């Protein structure tokens, strides 16, 4: 039998419908792959084989009856930021300890309602803060990709899979699930997708419900899928999205059939190329890839336009005021009183302080402290209000651009996957990873990363497309054109299996 | 903006996170570096610009005044580190 | 709230507090927290019902579980607007919810959702009556916020028990301008506020349950000087205690200053048992609440049409009702005040007064009914005598069926046994005797039996009262006193 784990989600859906294999067989294939590979890659923090097989069984009986729901029997990985009922959810932090939610997040409930199967909870940066999945309390995730080494052999350097959704991107790339859920606050879906040769889409703010998803920065967080192909991500996004009355920022716009839009092509599509994204010191190969992308879209019938997004460079510093500010408040509930870790102290204040000192990692603490500072008396106007004003200007830049173009094309990251530990010494060096992605969150727009080529070291590079609010359909169509031209980027070898 | 150790300690107290002397020293440098870097926002002319008050162009949804939640004391206290008869229990607070 | 102070706070000499170094003026501002009357909480669908076993009226949102989000209750918004209208205040069509960040075990989110820079209601004014003197008290603002849960400190020596039932219940914080100048004014203000809230149905004003509580800000100064440093006395939960707390705190501050000391700005608690205020230990440092707009919510936007709609449907408020009662029923301002203090009482009165003499109705309602209710600690809703029954009693007096004195007896009977007043009068033969013939018979009897008194009366007609009394006694109280008087005068020739 062919290796079922190499199938795309769409192919697996097809295979199940045609009864070429069962969901149980498919699920077992993944569980075996996880067993063999997770020790090295550390993509999963909690595989749930019994739960998965029980779901697969139910799916198989429905498939047999011809009563299949849209995602019936398809095995997925779930970022450990989504509350899963009765199944440990930690946000990859020590502070949540053995927390088992008594509730299910809206996004994952949507997937179970569509018949999907959960293979387990995926690793991520602690509380979604990071760009390399090196801050997780469960240890770092390893990128299934390796650089070219000497004499035609791959380098043994462990590379990062990106972050915060490093577990999701690694799992999809290593065929440890058909697709995965992830979240994106400053680039945490798109950047890991770019570093692992997978597709990652962050929809418009308000498209997916945030209820039951551990909050990092409320005005920036959005859930979205990481998948093997553009089609797969379209399918996933459709079922993750919904209007949720329990989320005041959830938008009541109908969810289109994104998959159906894919075939429409991009003739006449106006593509903007923003000059401010050509940053100083940008590598030649990234620039070359960008040009390639432009050519591909042109060949598919699009027109290319020079545009200016003048406030681009200020998005990152503004983000590092707004996001920490919101997270400092969102993480105040982790105090050891009602759930999670409690480290006792001589009195209540010490209990709080001990618990949070022991429970939070360095990066999380850093951001909480920055956030507390920028909101504190005397600094609120200078920092927080200033950053929110700059945010208005960033959005305005895009609003003006939309009069001339329909999508914007940029590189996703300034460089390919870097080695573990390479950037962890200097927080700012790590923050600069998000330089191309963060504008999108600040403006609340949808953005996607599509694999577009390999670096000179043989590691994946991605291109980013940014779209108008609730115009994910156009984004997906444009991404399809790139995927059609660039092809897919499967991992060369399964070197991690023991 | 330079933050000194005293400020770092004050902020850590506000955030209820205990930090050691070493940590305070390290954070002094790190936080100062980050805050200095964000100060480039001062270059942006924001006169007459409103801070972003909503990301999505929608109105605040309101729900009907119906009791449709609660009565789940078991669930609410299930994950508590210390609880008794459905109360959460913490070290005594003196008012 | 440290404004420059209103110069209109006319400190009458009688409001000044004498000290060793001269007279002092006390300046008072109040922050009243009123629990919004609603079924569910401000941002969650859990019940607001009082009592309930620990953590039962608590949703996942109230317990601040990871990933929980607030959704606002439309009725709480309406109640806040209605209250603002009742306070003659500006309604802010756009308002913003902010997070107030601090750590406490009964604050599960680690922040309270409140309103800081843009509250739902702006400036207004409330009129109060203190011993016949009318004065206006300025309202600074009203905003909506979440209540906290309950921390129980006295169940165990080493632990505090936390119950989140109250966490997330909607509160209206009503902030007055520092216009009050005496403990009586402070009491009158809270009473009036409470009355307005109860009229509107936006808060039940139950201070014992803690549904209405006041933070009292007190400072002292020599008249004409700038404002002194104020202290905040938190969570005073009865009108009586508000008065006491003001007096005790003013005296404390005056003593300190006169002895050469300074007032520390601090938060204090009123200890009713000891009759003193004491500093709250936990508030050692000035709080930095780091307010910022709650990113899980959007600005609240209301249309003028919505506000107008609520305004149209408002019930008649105490001040309007009082003015109308004086005009329509010819009542004294004092009586009108008593009747309008509670909406249910006013409605009871108007049912009794319908088609009857207003003053008589007021008299009976205030003195007989309210008096009796107070004595037995009953609320009007539990009155054994209904408005209809009382009205019937008044009718029987008005058409001379019974005398005023018999009516009191009748009231007593209806109170303890119930029944239809006309029926009772009939069955028990309580009808007044107006038949002059019968009266004359009795009068003749008494005159004959008391020749000495007859002489006395002829000499001094003012002593006729004794005779009237005798006639009434002999007739079992049933004789019509006016008729008795007439007959007696005739027979005695006076």
XYZ file of C-alpha atoms in Angstrom, chain A residues 83 96 99 102-103 205 210-215 218-219 245-249 325-326 329-330 332-335 337-339 348 352 356 372 375-377 380-381 384, chain C residues 60-72 98-99 101-111 117 162 164 288-298:
80
model
C -8.780 24.071 24.348
C -0.925 25.437 32.881
C -4.931 21.625 32.891
C -14.033 21.159 30.460
C -14.810 22.858 27.162
C -9.212 39.249 11.899
C -11.139 33.140 19.327
C -13.370 31.482 21.920
C -11.519 28.679 23.640
C -8.191 29.629 22.080
C -5.644 30.701 24.685
C -5.301 34.442 24.218
C -6.515 39.817 21.587
C -6.559 42.374 18.779
C -21.838 34.709 19.230
C -19.533 33.973 22.148
C -16.786 36.143 20.595
C -17.603 39.852 20.351
C -14.920 40.333 17.689
C 0.580 45.271 26.423
C -2.370 43.033 25.638
C -3.219 41.709 30.813
C -4.365 38.451 29.177
C -2.792 37.924 34.525
C -5.345 35.141 34.997
C -2.517 32.593 35.330
C -2.122 33.007 39.057
C -5.811 30.100 42.044
C -8.309 28.377 39.759
C -6.227 26.070 37.555
C -0.897 35.295 48.802
C 1.359 34.710 42.960
C 4.338 33.065 37.881
C 3.227 46.174 32.009
C 0.725 50.568 30.011
C 1.906 52.017 33.274
C 1.209 55.501 34.499
C 0.612 54.955 28.300
C 0.309 57.899 25.917
C 0.591 52.436 23.785
C -16.375 29.634 32.399
C -16.131 33.307 31.431
C -16.660 34.397 35.047
C -14.021 31.912 36.170
C -11.588 33.385 33.602
C -10.719 30.057 32.049
C -8.143 30.200 29.228
C -9.698 31.418 25.981
C -12.860 32.927 27.488
C -14.355 36.127 26.057
C -16.927 38.742 27.197
C -20.233 39.455 25.429
C -22.274 42.375 26.764
C -11.439 49.545 29.669
C -9.539 46.965 31.639
C -5.585 45.682 35.965
C -4.727 44.430 39.452
C -4.336 41.131 41.314
C -6.797 39.852 43.918
C -8.236 36.368 44.444
C -11.825 37.468 43.821
C -10.806 39.096 40.527
C -10.274 36.002 38.377
C -9.252 37.732 35.155
C -6.592 39.780 36.926
C -8.478 42.777 35.603
C -12.087 57.761 29.962
C -13.153 32.479 47.272
C -17.113 33.899 42.359
C -1.211 51.669 38.899
C -4.223 50.154 37.158
C -2.793 50.461 33.650
C -6.193 51.161 32.104
C -6.486 50.416 28.392
C -9.468 49.706 26.113
C -10.491 46.055 26.351
C -9.414 44.495 23.038
C -12.007 41.721 23.373
C -14.753 44.323 23.028
C -15.608 47.165 20.666
